[in-house]
XYZ file of C-alpha atoms in Angstrom:
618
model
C -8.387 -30.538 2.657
C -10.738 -33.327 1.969
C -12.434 -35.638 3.931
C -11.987 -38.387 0.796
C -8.352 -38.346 0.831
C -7.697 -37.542 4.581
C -10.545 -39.700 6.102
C -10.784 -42.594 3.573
C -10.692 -45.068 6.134
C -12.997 -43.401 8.909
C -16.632 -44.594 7.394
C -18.129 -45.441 10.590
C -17.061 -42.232 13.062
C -18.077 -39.805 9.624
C -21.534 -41.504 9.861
C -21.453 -40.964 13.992
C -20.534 -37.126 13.415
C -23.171 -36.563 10.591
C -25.682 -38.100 12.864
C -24.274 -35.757 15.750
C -24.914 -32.515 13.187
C -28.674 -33.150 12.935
C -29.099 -34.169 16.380
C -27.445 -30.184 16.991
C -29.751 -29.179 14.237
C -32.783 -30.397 15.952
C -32.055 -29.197 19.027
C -31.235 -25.858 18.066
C -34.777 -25.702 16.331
C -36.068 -26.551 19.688
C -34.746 -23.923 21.530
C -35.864 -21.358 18.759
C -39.857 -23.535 19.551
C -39.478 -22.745 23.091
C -38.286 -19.629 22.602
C -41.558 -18.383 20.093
C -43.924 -20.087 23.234
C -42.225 -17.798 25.446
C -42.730 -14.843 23.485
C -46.462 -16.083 22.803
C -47.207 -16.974 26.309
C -45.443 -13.296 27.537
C -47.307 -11.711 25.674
C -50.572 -13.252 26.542
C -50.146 -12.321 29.957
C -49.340 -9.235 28.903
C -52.596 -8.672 27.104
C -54.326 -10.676 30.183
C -52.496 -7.476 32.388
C -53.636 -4.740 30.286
C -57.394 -6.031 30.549
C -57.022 -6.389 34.122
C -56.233 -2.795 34.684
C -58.667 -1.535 31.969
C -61.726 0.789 33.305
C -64.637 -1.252 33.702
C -67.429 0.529 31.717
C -70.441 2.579 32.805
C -68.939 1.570 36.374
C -67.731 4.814 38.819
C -63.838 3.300 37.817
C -64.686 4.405 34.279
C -65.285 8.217 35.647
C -61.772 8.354 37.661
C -60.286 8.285 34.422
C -60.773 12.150 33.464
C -58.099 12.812 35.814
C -55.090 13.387 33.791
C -52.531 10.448 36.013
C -55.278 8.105 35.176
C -55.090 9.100 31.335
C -51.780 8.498 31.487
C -52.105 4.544 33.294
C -54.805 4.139 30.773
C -52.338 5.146 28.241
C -49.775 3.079 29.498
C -52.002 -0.073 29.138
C -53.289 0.643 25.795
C -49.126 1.171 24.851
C -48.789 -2.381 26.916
C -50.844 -4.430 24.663
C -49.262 -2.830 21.606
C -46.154 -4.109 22.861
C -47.332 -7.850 23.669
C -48.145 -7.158 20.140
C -44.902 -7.274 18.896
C -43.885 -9.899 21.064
C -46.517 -11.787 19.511
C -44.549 -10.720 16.075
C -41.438 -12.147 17.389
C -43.042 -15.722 18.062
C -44.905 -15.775 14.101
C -41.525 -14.519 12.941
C -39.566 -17.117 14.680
C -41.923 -19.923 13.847
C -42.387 -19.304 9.842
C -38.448 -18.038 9.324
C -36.554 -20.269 11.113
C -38.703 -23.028 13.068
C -40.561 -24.228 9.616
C -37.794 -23.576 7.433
C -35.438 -25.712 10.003
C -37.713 -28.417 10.030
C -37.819 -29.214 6.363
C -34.266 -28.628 5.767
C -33.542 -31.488 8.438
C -36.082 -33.577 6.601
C -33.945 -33.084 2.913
C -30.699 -33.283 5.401
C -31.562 -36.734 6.444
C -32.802 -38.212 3.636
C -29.649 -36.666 1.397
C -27.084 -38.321 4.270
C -29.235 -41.308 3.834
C -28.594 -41.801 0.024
C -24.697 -41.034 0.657
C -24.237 -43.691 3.004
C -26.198 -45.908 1.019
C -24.063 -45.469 -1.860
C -20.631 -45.891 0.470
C -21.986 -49.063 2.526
C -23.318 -50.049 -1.489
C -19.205 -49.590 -2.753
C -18.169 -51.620 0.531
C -19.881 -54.693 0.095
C -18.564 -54.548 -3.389
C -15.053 -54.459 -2.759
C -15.888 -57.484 -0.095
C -17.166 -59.462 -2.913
C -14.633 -58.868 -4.954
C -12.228 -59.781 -1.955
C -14.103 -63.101 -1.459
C -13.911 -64.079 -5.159
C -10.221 -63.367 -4.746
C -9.813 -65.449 -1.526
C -11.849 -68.477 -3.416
C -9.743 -68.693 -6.507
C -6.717 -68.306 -4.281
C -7.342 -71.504 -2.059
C -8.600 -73.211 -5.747
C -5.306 -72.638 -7.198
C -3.539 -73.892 -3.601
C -5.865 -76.967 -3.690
C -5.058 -77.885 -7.351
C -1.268 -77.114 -7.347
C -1.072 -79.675 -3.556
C -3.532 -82.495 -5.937
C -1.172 -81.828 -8.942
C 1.740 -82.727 -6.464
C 0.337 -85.897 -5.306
C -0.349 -87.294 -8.549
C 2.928 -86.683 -9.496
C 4.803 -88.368 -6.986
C 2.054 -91.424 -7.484
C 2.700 -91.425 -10.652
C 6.710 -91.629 -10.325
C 5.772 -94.318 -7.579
C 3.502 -96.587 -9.798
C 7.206 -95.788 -12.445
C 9.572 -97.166 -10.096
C 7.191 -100.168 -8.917
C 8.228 -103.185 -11.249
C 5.253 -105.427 -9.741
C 2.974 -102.438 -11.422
C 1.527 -103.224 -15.123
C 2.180 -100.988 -17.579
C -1.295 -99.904 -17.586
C -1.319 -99.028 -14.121
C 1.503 -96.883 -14.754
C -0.218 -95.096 -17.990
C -3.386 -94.133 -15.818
C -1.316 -92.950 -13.023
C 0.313 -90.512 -15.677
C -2.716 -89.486 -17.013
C -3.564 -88.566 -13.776
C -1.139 -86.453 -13.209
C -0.985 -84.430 -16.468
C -4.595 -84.032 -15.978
C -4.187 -82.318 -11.986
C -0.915 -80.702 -13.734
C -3.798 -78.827 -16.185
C -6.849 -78.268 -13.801
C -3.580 -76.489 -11.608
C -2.730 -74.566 -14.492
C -6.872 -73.339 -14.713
C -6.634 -72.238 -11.330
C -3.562 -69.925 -11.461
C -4.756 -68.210 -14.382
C -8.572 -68.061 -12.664
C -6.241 -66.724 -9.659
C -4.392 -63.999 -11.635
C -7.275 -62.747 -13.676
C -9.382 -62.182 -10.205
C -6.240 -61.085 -8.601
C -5.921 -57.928 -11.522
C -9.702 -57.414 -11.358
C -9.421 -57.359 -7.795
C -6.897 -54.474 -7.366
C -8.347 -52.603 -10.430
C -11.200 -52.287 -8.334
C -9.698 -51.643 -5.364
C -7.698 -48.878 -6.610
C -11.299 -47.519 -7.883
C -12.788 -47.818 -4.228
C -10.013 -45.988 -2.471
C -9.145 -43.108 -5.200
C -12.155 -43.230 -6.857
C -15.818 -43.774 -4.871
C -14.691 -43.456 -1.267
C -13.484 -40.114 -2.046
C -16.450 -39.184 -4.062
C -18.723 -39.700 -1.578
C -17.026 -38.499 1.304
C -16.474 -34.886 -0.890
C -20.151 -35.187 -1.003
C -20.530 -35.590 2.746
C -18.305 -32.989 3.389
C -20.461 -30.453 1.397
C -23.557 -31.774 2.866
C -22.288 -30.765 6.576
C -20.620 -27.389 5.152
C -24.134 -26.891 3.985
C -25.901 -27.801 7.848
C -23.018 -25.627 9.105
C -24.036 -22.263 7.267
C -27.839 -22.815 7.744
C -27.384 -22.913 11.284
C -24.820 -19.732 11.078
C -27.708 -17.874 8.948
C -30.639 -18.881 11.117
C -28.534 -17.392 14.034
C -28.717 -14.350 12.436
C -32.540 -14.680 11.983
C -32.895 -14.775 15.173
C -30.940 -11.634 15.869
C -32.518 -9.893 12.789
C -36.634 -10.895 13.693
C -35.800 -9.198 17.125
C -33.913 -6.151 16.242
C -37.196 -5.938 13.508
C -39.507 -5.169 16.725
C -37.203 -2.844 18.804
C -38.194 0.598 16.656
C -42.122 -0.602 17.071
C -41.457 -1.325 20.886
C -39.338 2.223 21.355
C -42.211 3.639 20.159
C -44.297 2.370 22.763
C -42.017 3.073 25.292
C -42.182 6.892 24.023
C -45.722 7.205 24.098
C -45.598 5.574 27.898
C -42.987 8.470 28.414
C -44.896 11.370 26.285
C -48.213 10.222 28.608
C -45.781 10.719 31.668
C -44.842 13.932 30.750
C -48.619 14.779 29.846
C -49.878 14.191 33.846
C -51.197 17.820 35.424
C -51.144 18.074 38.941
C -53.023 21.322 38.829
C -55.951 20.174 36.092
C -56.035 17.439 38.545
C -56.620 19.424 41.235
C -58.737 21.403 39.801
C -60.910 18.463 38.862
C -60.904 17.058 42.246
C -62.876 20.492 43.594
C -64.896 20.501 40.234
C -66.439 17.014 41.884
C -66.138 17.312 45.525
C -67.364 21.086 46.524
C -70.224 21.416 48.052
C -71.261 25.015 47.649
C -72.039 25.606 51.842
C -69.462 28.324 53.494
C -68.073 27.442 56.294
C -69.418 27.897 59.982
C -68.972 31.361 61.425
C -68.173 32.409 65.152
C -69.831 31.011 68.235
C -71.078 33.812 70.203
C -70.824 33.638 73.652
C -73.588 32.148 75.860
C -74.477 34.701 78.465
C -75.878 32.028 81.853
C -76.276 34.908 83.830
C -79.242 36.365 81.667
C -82.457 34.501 80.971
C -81.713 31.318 79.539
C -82.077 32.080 75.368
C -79.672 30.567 73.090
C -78.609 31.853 69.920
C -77.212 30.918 67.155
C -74.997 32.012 64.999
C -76.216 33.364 61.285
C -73.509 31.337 59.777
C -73.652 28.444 61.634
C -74.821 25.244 59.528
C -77.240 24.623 62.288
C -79.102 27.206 60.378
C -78.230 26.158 56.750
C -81.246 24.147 56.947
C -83.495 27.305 56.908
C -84.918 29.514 60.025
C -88.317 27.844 61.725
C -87.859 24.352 60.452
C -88.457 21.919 63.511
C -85.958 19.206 63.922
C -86.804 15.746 63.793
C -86.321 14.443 67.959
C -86.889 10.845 68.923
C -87.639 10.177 71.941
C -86.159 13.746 73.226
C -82.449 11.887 72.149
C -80.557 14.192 69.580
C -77.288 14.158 68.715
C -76.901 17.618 66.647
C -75.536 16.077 63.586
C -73.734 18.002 60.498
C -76.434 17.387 58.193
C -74.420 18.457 54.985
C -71.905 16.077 55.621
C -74.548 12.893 56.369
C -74.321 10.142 54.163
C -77.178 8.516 52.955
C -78.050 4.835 54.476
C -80.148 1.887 54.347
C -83.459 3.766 56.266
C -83.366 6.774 53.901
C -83.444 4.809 51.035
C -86.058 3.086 52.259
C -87.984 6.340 52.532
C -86.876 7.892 49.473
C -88.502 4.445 47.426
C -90.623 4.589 44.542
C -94.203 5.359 45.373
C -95.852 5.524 41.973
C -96.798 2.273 40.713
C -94.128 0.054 38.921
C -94.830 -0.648 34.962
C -96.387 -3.687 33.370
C -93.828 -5.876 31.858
C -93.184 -4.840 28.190
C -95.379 -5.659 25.382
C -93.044 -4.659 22.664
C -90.593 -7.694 20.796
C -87.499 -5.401 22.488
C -88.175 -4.396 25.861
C -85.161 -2.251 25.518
C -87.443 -0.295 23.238
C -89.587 1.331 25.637
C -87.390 0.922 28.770
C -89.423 3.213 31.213
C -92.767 4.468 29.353
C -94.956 6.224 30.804
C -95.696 4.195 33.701
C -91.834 4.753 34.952
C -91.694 5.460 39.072
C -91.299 9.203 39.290
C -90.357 10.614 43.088
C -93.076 12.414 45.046
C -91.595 14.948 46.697
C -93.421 14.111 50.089
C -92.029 15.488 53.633
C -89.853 13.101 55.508
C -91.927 13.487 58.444
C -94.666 11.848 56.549
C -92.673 8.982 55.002
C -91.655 7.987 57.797
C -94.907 8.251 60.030
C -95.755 5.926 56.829
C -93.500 3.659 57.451
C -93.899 3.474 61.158
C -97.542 2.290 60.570
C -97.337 0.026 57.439
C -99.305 -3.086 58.187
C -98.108 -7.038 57.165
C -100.436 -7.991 53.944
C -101.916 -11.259 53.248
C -100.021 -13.156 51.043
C -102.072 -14.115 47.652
C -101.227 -17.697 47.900
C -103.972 -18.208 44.467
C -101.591 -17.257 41.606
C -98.586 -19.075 42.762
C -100.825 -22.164 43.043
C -101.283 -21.491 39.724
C -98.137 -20.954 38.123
C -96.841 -23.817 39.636
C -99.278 -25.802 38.266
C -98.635 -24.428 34.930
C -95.081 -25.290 35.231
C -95.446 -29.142 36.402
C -97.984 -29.458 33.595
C -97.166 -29.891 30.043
C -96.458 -26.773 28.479
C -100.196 -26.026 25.901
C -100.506 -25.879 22.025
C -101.020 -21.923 21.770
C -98.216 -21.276 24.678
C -100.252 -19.343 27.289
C -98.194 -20.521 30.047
C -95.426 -18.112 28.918
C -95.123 -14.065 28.786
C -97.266 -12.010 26.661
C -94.200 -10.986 24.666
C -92.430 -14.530 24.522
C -95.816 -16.403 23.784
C -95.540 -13.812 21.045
C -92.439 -14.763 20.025
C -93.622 -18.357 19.681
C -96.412 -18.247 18.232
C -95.237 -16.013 15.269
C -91.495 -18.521 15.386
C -94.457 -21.681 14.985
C -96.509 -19.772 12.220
C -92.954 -18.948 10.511
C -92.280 -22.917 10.424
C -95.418 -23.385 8.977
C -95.433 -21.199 6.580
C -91.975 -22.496 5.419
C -93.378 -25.979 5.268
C -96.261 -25.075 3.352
C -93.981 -23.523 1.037
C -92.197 -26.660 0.281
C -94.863 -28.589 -0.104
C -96.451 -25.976 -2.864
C -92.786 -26.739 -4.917
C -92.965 -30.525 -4.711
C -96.696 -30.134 -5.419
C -95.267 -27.874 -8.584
C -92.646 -30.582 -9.342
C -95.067 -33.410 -9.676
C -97.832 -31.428 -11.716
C -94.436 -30.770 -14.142
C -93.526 -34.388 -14.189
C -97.149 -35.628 -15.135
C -97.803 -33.121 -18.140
C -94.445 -34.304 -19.452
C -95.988 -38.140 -18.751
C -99.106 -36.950 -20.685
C -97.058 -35.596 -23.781
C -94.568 -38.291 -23.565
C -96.122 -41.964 -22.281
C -93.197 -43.814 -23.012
C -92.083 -42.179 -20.169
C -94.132 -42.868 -17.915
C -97.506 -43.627 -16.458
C -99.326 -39.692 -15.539
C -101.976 -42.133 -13.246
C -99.258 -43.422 -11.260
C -98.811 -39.497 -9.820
C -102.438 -39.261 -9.176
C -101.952 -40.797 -5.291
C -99.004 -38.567 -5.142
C -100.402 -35.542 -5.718
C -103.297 -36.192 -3.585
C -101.553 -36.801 -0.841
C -99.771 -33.555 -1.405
C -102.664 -31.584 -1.254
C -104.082 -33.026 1.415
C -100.549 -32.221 3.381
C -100.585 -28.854 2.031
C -104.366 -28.156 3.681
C -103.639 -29.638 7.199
C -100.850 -26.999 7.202
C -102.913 -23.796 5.985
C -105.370 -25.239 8.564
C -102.774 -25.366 11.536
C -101.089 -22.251 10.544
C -104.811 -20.654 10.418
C -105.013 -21.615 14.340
C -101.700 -20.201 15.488
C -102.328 -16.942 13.023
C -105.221 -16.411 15.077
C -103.572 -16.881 18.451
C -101.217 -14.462 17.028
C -103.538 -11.861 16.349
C -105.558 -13.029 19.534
C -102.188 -11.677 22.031
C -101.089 -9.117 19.404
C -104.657 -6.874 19.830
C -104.639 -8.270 23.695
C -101.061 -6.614 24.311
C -101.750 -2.854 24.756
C -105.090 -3.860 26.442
C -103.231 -6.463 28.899
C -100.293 -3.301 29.702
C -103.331 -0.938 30.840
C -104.734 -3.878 32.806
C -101.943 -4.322 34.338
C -100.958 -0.838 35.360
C -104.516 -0.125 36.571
C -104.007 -3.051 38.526
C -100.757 -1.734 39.926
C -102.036 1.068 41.048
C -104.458 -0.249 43.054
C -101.689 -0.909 45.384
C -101.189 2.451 46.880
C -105.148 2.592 47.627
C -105.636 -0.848 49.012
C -106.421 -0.947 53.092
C -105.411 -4.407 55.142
C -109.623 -4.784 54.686
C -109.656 -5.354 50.844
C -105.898 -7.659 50.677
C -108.288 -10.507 50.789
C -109.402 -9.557 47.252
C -105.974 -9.647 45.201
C -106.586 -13.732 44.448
C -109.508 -12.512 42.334
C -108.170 -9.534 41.181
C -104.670 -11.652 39.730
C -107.042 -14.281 38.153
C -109.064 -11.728 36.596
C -106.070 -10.434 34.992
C -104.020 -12.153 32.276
C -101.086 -12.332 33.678
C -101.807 -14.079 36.238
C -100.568 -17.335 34.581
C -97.021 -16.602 34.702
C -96.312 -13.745 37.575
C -96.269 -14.607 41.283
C -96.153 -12.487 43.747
C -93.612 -12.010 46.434
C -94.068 -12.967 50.085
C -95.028 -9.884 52.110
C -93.042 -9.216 55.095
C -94.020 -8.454 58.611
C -94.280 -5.251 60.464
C -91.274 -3.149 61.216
C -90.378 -1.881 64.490
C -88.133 0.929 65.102
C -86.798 1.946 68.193
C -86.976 6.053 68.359
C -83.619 5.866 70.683
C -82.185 3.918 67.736
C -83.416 5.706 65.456
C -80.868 8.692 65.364
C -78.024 6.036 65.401
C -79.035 4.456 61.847
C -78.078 7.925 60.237
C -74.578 6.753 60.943
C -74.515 3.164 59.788
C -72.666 2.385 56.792
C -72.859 -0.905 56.764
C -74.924 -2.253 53.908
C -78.412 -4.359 54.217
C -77.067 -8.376 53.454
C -78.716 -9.965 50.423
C -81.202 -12.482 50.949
C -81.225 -13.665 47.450
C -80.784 -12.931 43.789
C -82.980 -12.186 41.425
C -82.470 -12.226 36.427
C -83.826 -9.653 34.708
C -86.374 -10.473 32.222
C -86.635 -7.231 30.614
C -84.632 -4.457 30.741
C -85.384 -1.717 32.830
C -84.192 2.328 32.599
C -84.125 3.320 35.842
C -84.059 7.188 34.885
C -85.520 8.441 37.967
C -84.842 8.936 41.831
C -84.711 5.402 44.205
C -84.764 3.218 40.823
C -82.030 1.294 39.405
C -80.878 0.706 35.469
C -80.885 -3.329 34.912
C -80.130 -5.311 31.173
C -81.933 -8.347 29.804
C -80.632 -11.417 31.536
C -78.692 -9.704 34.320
C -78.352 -11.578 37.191
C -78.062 -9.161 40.563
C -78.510 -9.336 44.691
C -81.919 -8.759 46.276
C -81.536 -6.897 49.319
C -85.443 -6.358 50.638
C -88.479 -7.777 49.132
C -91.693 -6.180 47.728
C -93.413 -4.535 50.118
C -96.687 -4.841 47.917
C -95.735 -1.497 46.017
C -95.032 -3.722 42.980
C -90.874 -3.034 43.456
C -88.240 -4.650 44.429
C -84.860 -3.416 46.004
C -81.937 -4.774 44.208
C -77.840 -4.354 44.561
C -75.600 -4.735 41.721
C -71.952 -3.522 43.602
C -71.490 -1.629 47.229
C -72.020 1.467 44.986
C -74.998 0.089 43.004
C -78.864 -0.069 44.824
C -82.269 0.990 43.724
C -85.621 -0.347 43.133
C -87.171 -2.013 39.956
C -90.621 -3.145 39.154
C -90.810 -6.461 40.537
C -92.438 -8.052 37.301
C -89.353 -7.409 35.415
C -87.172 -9.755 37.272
C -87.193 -13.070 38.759
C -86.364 -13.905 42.278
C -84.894 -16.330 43.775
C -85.086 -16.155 47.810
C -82.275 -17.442 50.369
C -84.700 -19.915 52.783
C -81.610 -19.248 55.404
C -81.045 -15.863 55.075
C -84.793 -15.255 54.714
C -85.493 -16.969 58.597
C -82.694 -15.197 59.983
């Protein structure tokens, strides 16, 4: 079975079905492209999944997760991404085995089809030449033989004429014997091309044709089994995977089987008891005796302690379950920082000295008094002085030695300026160097060169090299100036803090001085005060059972970070941007929200803040 002896006549529809073989080719290497983005884009969402679900850290989600179901999910996840892993595998696999290799085998396929073709279209127009040469010579020989006959049957004419000379006659003759010969020419011309002619195409039918058609025939056996043994690729780089992803699936079902209900359990009164015993009996009122109520020793109206008066508003009282109270928006209010906040920090980390010394530790003061305190508080006046200031500072152009910034970032600066100096200086010392070099070897060698001509170099050098030690002089000093001026300018500051808690309403007036006196006071501003509160005593009781939370009324970035290790005081990060739920009171802290979950105070030089206007009026 060839396609040389069997097809020797079907050039054209071989050339169509050849054509129709790499058009399957290429589309099969498509599907296996769309196939690997699948697999890629499946397992990205996979991965995208397992993220979704993870625990967010240092978050309360984060602590659900010692429970033993929640192991298990977490588990599952982490076992997840493995296995968009190896779906991942199956795409690279895919691409580099059978996508690439598919790709340039088409590129060889085509060009190898295009040189057989070539060489068959190259053997048709010969045997079409040869076919025209054999058509010419054939119409030559008819031509001559019919011009051979003429002249003949002139010639016997002129024979037979007796008007005709004899000369007339001769020439006619010679005419004749000479189309007789040129008719002669042309049927051996004829029967040499006619020989030639089959010779060759006996060679074109038995000999090229079915040389190159054998050779076309191999070339598409050859497409046929590359396609057969990429199909089996295919199979193969996905059966590779299933061990890795029955693995996963294993550990999914081993962290199934590794879920305890009881540990569970057991955790979930590990985190919730509370430690009170339950209420005892109610003993029976007696009306009919003198009106004396008692209570019950195991009552929790008397977990709170024997003699301890209960806090009455305007004679309304509701007899609340104080264990079971949740804390809201007026307690935290009491329970706020009362020490003064702490200066922002002087160090290059401020994560190196988070809280200090000067970190807001809880006085342990009786509610009664906090909130009598908080009854009273009067509005201060607002120190309009330093923000006049530092918004001057920030419309003008920012100065040489940086004082419109931060101790710490003017720091920063200055040493970041005295750095780029330095370096400068530096490489003007080596081309200072390099010249000095180049004139000794003018001054040994003069052919060379001229050592004067380096004179107005150097100079100029120098004279480069001084401005800089000068200029770096300056900002060294203003370096050393706010390097000895830091620890001074973080007492400052904290004495100046705690002024705040011993201020009356009579010395507010003073704080413009006291700000300008103080170093800071080109780049801190302080927060609008807010007016007095009024509570309600009748309303009073009811706050104790609102949940809902206070609504922002702006955000606020952390410029340092802050610890917040103690009582009423919130953890924050360098550049963390969070709500601001109440404003500083004049205490020197602000109260900030990061989730539902997530309130506390921080010193209010450690952030900026941005207020709502809207929310603000409201």
């Amino acid at each position: 079975m060839s396609w040389g002896t069997e097809l020797w006549d079907q050039f054209d529809n071989l050339e169509k079905h050849t054509q129709w073989g790499i058009d399957i080719l290429e589309k099969y290497i498509k599907f296996v492209k769309e196939r690997t983005e699948i697999e890629l884009s499946y397992a990205k969402q996979l991965r995208n999944l397992s993220k979704k679900y993870q625990p967010k850290k240092n978050s309360k989600e984060e602590e659900e997760y010692r429970y033993t179901a929640c192991k298990a999910f977490l588990s599952t996840l982490n076992e997840m991404n493995d296995y968009a892993g190896q779906h991942e595998v199956i795409s690279e696999n895919m691409t580099s085995q059978i996508t690439v290799e598919l790709t340039r085998y088409v590129q060889d396929l085509k060009q190898e089809r295009k040189s057989h073709f070539h060489e068959g279209r190259k053997a048709q127009q010969h045997i079409e030449t040869c076919w025209k040469q054999l058509e010419s010579s054939k119409r030559r020989f008819e031509r001559d033989c019919k011009e051979a006959d003429r002249a003949q049957q002139y010639f016997e004419k002129m024979d037979a004429d007796i008007n005709v000379t004899k000369a007339d006659v001769e020439k006619a003759r010679q005419q004749a014997q000479t189309r007789h010969q040129m008719a002669e020419d042309s049927k051996a011309d004829y029967s040499l091309i006619l020989q030639k002619f089959n010779q060759e195409q006996r060679e074109y039918y038995y000999t090229h044709i079915p040389t190159i058609f054998q050779k076309i025939q191999e070339m598409e056996e050859r497409r046929i089994v590359r396609v057969g043994e990429s199909m089996k690729t295919y199979a193969e780089v996905d059966r590779q995977v299933i061990p890795i992803i029955g693995k996963c699936l294993d550990e999914i079902v081993k962290a199934a089987k590794s879920i305890d209900q009881k540990n569970d359990s057991q955790l979930v009164i590990e985190a919730y008891k509370s430690g009170f015993e339950p209420p005892g009996d109610i003993e029976f009122e007696d009306y009919t005796q003198p009106m004396k109520r008692t209570v019950s020793d195991n009552s929790l109206s008397n977990s709170r302690g024997e003699g301890k008066p209960e806090l009455k508003f305007g004679g309304k009282s509701k007899g609340k379950l104080w264990p079971f109270i949740k804390k809201n928006k007026l307690m935290s209010l009491l329970t706020s920082p009362r020490q003064p906040p702490p200066p922002p920090p002087a160090s290059a980390s401020p994560s190196a000295v988070p809280n200090g010394p000067q970190s807001p530790k809880q006085q342990k003061e009786p509610l009664s008094h906090r909130f009598n305190e908080f009854m009273t508080s009067k509005p201060k006046i607002h120190c309009f002085r330093s923000l006049k200031r530092g918004l001057s500072l920030k419309l003008g152009a920012a100065p040489e030695d940086f004082s419109n910034l931060p101790p710490e970032q003017r720091r920063k600066k200055l040493q970041q300026k005295v750095d780029e100096l330095n370096k400068d200086i530096q490489k003007e010392m080596d081309q200072r160097d390099a010249i000095t070099k180049m004139k000794d070897v003018y001054l040994k060698n003069p052919q060379m060169g001229d050592p004067a001509s380096l004179d107005h170099k150097l100079t100029e050098v120098s004279q480069n090299i001084e401005k800089l030690r000068l200029e770096a002089q300056k900002f060294e000093a203003w370096l050393a100036e706010v390097e000895g001026r830091l620890p001074a300018r973080s007492d400052q500051a904290r004495r100046q803090s705690g002024m705040y808690d011993t201020q009356s309403p009579a010395t507010v007036n003073n704080c413009a001085q006291d700000r300008e006196s103080s170093p800071d006071g080109s780049y801190t501003e302080e927060q609008s005060q807010e007016s007095e509160v009024k509570v309600l005593a009748t309303d009073f009781d009811d706050e104790f059972d609102d949940e809902e939370p206070l609504p922002a009324i702006g955000t606020c970035k952390a410029l340092y970070t802050f610890e917040g290790q103690n009582e009423g005081t919130i953890s924050v990060v360098e550049g963390e941007t969070l709500y601001v739920i109440e404003e500083d009171k004049g205490d020197g802290w602000t109260r900030i929200r990061r989730s539902e979950d997530e309130e506390g105070y921080v010193p209010t030089s450690y952030v900026e803040v941005y207020l709502d206007k809207n929310a603000k009026d409201s």
